[in-house]
Short mmCIF file of C-alpha atoms in Angstrom, two decimals:
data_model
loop_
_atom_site.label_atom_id
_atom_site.label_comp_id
_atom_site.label_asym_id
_atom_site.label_seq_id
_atom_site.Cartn_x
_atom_site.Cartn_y
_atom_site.Cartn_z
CA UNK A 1 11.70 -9.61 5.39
CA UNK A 2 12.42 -9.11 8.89
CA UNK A 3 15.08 -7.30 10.23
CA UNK A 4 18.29 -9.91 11.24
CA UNK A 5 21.30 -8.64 12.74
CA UNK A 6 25.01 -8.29 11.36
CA UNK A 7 28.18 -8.89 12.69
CA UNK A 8 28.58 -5.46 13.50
CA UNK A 9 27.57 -4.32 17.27
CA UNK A 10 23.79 -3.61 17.07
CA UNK A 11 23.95 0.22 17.67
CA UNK A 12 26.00 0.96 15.18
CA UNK A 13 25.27 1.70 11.38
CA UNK A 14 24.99 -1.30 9.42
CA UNK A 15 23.82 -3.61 12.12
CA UNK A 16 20.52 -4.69 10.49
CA UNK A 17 20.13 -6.32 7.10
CA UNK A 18 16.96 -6.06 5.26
CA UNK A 19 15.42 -5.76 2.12
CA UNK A 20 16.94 -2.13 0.55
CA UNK A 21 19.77 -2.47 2.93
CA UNK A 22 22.35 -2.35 -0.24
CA UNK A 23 20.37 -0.37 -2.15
CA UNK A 24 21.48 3.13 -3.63
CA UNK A 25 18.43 4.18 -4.30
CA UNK A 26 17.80 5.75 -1.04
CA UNK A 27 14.69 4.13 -0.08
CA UNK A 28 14.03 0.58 1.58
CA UNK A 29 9.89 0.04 0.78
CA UNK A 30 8.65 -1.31 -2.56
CA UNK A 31 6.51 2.01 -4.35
CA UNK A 32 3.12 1.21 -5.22
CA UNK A 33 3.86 1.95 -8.92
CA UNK A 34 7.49 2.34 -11.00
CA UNK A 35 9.16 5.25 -8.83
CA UNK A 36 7.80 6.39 -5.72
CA UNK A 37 6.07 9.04 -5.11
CA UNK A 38 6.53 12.34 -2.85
CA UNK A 39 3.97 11.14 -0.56
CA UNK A 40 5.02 7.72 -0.21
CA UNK A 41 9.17 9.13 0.24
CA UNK A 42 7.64 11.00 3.21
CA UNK A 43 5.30 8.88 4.69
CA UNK A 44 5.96 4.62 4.22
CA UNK A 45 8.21 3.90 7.00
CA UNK A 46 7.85 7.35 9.21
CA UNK A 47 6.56 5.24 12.09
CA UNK A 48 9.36 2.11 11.93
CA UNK A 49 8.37 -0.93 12.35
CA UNK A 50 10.63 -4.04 14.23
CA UNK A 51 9.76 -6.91 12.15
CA UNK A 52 11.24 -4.80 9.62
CA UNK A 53 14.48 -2.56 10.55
CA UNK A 54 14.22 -2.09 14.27
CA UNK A 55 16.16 -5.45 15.81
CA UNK A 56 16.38 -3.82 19.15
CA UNK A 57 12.71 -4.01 19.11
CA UNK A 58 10.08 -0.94 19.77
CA UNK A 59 12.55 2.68 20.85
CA UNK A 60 8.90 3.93 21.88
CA UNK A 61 7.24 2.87 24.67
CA UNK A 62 3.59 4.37 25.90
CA UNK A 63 3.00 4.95 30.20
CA UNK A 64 -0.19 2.75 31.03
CA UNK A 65 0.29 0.55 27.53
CA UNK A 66 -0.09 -3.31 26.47
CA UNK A 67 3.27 -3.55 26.82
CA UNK A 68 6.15 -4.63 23.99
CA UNK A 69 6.29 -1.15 22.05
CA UNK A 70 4.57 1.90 21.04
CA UNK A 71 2.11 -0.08 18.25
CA UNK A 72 0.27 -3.33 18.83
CA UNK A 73 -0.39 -5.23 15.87
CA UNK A 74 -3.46 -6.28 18.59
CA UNK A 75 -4.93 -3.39 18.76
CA UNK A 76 -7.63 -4.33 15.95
CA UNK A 77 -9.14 -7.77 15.89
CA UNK A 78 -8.53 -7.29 11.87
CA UNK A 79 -4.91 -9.21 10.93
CA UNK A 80 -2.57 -8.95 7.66
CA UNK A 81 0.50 -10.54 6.16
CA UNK A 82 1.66 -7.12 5.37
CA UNK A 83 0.22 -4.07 6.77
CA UNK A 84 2.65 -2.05 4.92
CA UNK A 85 0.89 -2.68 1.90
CA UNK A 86 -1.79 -0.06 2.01
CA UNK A 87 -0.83 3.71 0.27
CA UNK A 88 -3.84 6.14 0.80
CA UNK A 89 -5.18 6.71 -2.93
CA UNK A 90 -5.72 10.86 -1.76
CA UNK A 91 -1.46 10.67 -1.44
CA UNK A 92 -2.63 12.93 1.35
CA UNK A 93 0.55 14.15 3.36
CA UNK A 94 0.95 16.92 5.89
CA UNK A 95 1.86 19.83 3.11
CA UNK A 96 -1.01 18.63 1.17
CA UNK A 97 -3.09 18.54 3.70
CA UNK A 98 -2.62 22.14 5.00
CA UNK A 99 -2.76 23.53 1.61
CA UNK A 100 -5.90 22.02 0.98
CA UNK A 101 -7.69 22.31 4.41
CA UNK A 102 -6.36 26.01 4.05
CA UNK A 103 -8.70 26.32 0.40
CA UNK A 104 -11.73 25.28 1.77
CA UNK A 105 -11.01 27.60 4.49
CA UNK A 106 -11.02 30.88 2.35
CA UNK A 107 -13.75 29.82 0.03
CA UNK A 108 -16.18 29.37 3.15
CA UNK A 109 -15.07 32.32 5.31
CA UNK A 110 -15.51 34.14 1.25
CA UNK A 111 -19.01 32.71 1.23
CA UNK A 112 -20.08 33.91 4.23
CA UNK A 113 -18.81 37.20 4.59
CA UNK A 114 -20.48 37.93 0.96
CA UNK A 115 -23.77 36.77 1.76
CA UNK A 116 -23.75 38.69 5.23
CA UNK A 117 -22.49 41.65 3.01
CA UNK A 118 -25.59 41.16 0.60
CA UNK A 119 -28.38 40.23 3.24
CA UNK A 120 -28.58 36.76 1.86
CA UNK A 121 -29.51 35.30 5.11
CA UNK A 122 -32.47 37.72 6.02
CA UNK A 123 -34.74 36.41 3.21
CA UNK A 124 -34.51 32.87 4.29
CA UNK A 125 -37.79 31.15 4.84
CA UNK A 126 -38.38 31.46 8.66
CA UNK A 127 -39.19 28.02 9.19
CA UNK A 128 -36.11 27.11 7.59
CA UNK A 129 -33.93 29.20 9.68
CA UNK A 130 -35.43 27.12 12.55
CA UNK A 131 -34.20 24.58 11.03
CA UNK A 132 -30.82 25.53 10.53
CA UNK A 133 -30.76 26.10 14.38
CA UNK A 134 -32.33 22.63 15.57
CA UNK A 135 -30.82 20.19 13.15
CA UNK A 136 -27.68 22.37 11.13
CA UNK A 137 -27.19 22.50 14.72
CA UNK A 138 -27.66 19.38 16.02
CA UNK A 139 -25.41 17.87 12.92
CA UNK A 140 -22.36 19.63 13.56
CA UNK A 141 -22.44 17.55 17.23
CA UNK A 142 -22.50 14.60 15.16
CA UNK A 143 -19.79 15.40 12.73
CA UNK A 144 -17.75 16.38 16.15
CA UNK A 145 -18.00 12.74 17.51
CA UNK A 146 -17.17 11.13 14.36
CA UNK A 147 -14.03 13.34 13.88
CA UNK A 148 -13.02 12.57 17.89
CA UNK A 149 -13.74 8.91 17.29
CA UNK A 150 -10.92 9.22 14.11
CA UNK A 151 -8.59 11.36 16.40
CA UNK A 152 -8.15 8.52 19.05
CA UNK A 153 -8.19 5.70 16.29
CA UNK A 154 -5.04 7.21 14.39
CA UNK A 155 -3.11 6.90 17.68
CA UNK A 156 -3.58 2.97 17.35
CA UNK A 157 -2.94 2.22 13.35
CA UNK A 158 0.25 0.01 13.01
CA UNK A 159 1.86 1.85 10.10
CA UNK A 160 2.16 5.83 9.55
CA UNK A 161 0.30 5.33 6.10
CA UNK A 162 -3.05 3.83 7.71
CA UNK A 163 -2.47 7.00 10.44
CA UNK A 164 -2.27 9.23 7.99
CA UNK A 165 -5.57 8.91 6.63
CA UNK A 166 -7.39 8.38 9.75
CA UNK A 167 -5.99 11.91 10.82
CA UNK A 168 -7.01 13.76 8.11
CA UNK A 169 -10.19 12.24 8.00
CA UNK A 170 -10.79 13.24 11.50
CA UNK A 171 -9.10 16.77 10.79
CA UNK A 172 -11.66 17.29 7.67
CA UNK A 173 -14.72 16.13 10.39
CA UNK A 174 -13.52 18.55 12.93
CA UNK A 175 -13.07 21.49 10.27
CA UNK A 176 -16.42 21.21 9.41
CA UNK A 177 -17.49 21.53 12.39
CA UNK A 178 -15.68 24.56 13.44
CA UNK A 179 -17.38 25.53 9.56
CA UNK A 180 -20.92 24.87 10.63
CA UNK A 181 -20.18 26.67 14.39
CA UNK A 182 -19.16 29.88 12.98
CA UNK A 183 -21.10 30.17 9.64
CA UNK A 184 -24.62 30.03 12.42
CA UNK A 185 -22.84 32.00 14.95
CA UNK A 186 -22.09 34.63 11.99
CA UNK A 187 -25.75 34.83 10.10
CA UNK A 188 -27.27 34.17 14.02
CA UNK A 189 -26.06 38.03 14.80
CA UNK A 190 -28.30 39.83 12.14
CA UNK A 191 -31.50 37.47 12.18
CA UNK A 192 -33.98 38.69 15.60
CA UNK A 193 -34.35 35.66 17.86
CA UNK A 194 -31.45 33.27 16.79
CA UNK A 195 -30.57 30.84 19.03
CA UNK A 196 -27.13 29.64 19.20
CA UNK A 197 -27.86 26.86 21.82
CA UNK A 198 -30.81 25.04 19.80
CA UNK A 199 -28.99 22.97 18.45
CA UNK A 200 -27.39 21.53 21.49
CA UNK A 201 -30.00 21.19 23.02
CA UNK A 202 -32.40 19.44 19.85
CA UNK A 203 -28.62 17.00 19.77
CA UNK A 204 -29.01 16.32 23.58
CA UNK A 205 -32.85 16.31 23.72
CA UNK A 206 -34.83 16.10 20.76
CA UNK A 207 -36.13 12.41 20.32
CA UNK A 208 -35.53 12.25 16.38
CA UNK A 209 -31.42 12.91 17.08
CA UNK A 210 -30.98 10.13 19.81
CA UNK A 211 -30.44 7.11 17.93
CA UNK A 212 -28.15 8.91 15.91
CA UNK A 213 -25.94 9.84 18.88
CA UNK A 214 -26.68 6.09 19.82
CA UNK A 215 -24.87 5.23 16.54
CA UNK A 216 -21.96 8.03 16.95
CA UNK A 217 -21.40 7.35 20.48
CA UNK A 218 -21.51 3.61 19.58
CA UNK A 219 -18.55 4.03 17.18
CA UNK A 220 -16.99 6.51 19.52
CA UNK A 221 -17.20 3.73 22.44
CA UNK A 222 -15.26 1.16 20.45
CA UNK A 223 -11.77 -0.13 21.42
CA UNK A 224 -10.91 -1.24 18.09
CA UNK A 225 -9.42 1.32 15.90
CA UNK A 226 -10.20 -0.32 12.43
CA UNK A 227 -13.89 -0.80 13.24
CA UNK A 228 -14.27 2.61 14.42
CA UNK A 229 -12.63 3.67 10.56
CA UNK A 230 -14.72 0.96 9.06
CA UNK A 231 -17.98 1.89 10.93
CA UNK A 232 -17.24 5.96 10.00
CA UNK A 233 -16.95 5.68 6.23
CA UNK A 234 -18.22 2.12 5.11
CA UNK A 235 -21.27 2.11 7.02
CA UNK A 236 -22.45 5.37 8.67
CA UNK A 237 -21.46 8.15 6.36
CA UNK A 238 -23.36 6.83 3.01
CA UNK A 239 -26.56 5.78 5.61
CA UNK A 240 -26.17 8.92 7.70
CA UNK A 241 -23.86 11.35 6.77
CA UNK A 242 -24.47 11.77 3.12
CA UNK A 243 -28.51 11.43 3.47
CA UNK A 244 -28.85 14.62 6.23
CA UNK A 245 -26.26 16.41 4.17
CA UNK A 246 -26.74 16.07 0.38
CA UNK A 247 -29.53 14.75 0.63
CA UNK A 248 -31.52 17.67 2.83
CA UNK A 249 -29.71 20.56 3.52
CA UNK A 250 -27.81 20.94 0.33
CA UNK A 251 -31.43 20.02 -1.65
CA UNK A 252 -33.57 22.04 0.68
CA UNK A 253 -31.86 24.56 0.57
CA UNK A 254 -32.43 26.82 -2.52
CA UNK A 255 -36.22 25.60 -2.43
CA UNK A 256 -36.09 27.51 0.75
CA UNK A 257 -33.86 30.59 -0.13
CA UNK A 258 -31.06 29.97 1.25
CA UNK A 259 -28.13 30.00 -0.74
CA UNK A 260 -25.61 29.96 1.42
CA UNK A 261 -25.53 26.41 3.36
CA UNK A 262 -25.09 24.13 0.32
CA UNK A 263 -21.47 25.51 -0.42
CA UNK A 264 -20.67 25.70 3.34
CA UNK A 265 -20.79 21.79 4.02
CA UNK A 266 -20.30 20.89 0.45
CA UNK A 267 -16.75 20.69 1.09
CA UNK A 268 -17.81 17.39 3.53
CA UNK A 269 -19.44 15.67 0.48
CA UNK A 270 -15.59 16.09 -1.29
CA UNK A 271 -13.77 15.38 1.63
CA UNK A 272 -15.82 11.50 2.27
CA UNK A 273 -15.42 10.59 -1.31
CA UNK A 274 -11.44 10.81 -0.35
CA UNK A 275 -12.01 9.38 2.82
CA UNK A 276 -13.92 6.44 1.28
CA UNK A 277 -11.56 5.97 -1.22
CA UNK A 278 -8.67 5.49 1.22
CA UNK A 279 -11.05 3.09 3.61
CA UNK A 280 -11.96 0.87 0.84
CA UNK A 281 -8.71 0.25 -0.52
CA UNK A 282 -7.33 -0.58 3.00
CA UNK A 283 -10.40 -2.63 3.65
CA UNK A 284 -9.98 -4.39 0.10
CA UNK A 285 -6.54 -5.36 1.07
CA UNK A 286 -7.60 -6.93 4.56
CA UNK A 287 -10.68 -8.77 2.68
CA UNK A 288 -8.31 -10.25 0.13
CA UNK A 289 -5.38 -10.98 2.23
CA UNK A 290 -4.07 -14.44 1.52
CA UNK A 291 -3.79 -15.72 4.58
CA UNK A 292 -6.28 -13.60 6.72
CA UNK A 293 -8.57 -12.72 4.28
CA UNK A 294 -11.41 -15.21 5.46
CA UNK A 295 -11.74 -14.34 9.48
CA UNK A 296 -11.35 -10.69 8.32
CA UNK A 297 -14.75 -11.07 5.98
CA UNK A 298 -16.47 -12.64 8.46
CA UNK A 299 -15.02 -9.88 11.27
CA UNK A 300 -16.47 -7.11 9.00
CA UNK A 301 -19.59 -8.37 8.03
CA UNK A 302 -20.14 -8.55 12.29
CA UNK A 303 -18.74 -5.03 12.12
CA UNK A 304 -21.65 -3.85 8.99
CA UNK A 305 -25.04 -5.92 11.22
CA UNK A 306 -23.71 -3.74 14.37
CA UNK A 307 -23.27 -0.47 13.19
CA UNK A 308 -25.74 -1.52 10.16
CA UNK A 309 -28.54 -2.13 12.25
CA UNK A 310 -27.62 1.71 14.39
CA UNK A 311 -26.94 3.51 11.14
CA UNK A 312 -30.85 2.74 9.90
CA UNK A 313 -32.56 3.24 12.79
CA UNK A 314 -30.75 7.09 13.07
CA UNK A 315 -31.64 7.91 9.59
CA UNK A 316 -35.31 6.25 9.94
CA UNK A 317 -35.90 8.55 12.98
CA UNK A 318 -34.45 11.71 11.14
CA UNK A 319 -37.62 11.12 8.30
CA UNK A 320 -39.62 14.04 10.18
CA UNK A 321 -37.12 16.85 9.42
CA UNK A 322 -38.11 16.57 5.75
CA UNK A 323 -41.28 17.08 6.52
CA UNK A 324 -40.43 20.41 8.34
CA UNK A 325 -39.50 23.04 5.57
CA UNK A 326 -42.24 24.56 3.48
CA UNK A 327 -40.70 23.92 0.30
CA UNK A 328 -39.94 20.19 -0.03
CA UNK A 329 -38.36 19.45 -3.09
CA UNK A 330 -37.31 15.54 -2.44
CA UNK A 331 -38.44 13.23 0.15
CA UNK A 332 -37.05 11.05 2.70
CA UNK A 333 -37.68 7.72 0.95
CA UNK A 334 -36.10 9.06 -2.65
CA UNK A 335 -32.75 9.89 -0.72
CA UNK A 336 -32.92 7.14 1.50
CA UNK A 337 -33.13 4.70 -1.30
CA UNK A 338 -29.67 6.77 -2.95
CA UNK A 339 -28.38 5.74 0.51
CA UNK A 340 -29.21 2.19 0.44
CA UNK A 341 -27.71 1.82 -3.38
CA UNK A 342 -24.68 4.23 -2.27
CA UNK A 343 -24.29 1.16 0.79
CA UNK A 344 -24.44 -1.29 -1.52
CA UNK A 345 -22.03 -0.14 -4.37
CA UNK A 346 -19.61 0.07 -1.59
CA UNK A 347 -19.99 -3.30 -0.27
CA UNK A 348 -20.29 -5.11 -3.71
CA UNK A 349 -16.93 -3.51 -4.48
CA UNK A 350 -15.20 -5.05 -1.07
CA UNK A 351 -16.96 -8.59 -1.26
CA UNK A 352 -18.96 -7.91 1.67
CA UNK A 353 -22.70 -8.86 -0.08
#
């Protein structure tokens, strides 16, 4: 219902009426189920909305923006009849957030500083610790674009519920890399020879990592701030992400004795399934929106063949690295076919075939 104005002077209290405005129970959104919850007292409605309470229009206005308030319903070429709708399914709210960010914290910085404590780093394979240098190395540059690309796309979302989860989905990408930074930096000061620049330079250089910062700096380069979410977590992180991740390091790991990377980024594998979860339930809504449903299909399926088509041809050129290690205990093609039926679970669950 939008917001219509009273009799009373439109500054003072009581000017609007809306849906709530009698209403003694405090709040003026509908919960998602019979009471609402903590997350959704503190969150639906944070970031106020005109068509809603605000008759005086936007109170926010940005230097150098579109013009007519702070959010632009424009900024994403994706529409809905309600954008309110959508309540993260991770009920993921600053105190939560810092509580759990602050978890994963102290069980890495645990991990690490017992394994330097024990040696566990000096009896990894040699090749492998080349390895972690080049590509461990080369990842984390990835993982930083991704989380940058989510940093500027929470500035844009219309409601504080859909900003919400794209910050703490670009907080979780940037703690990880801040993990990966100082868990090499740490094992690189007792291992002769260790590198800490490698893995810039394999990221900037090496021939197998350019099309996948084609495909991150593709995402990072859009102007719309759903299909950079929508890119992120539907398409590249079950094509890319999840196949350099679980599907080397944390496998090749142990064949290679090391130990110690598989519960360093293993947080990241926990941390996507909540970011998923919250992408395909906004992306659900959009697909089945009564009246906008249709053009936003067809919009996302142009959104999949773009960053589709970039999301294969990174993984296809990372097939060498499992090649590399002198234990090999799963191939490219058995975790790139997980990939492909991880890809399509997704998209058979949103309609998007």
């Amino acid at each position: 219902m939008v917001a219509t104005s009273s009799s009373v002077g439109s500054g003072a209290a009581g000017a609007a009426e809306f849906v709530g405005s009698k209403s003694r129970k405090y709040n003026y959104f509908t919960p998602r189920g019979k009471r609402a919850t903590h997350y959704e007292d503190v969150t639906c409605d944070v970031q106020p909305d005109p068509e809603r309470y605000l008759i005086q229009n936007w109170i926010i206005e940005f230097e150098g923006g579109k013009g007519g308030g702070a959010y632009q319903k424009t900024s994403t070429a994706a529409q809905s009849s309600n954008w309110h709708a959508f309540r993260a399914p991770d009920q993921e709210w600053e105190r939560t957030h810092y509580q759990r960010q602050s978890k994963i914290e102290t069980m890495v910085q645990n991990v690490i500083a017992n394994a330097r404590k024990a040696g566990a780093h000096k009896v990894f394979d040699k090749v492998w610790q080349t390895i972690l240098q080049k590509h461990l190395g080369a990842w984390k540059h990835a993982e930083f674009g991704l989380g940058t690309s989510l940093m500027q796309a929470q500035r844009y979302g219309y409601t504080q519920m859909i900003n919400n989860a794209t910050l703490t989905n670009s907080s979780y990408k940037m703690r990880l890399t801040q993990d990966i930074t100082l868990y090499l930096a740490e094992i690189g000061m007792d291992l002769d020879g260790w590198d800490d620049e490698l893995g810039k330079k394999t990221w900037l250089e090496d021939p197998i990592w350019q099309p996948c910062r084609e495909a991150v700096e593709t995402i990072m380069g859009a102007e719309d701030y759903l299909e950079q979410y929508f890119a992120i977590n539907i398409v590249f992180e079950p094509l890319v992400g999840e196949l350099i991740r679980s599907g080397f390091f944390m496998q090749a790991a142990a064949a290679n004795n090391d130990f110690i990377t598989p519960p360093v980024i293993s947080a990241a594998e926990a941390d996507y399934e909540r970011n998923l979860a919250n992408t395909v339930d906004l992306i659900y809504l959009l697909v089945n929106d009564e009246q906008f449903g249709e053009q936003n299909r067809a919009l996302f399926k142009g959104w999949l063949a773009k960053h589709g088509a970039l999301a294969e041809k990174a993984a296809d050129a990372l097939q060498p690295i499992w090649s590399q290690p002198h234990s090999k205990p799963v191939s490219y093609q058995e975790v790139k076919e997980v990939s492909r039926e991880r890809l399509a679970q997704i998209l058979d669950e949103l309609g998007l075939k």
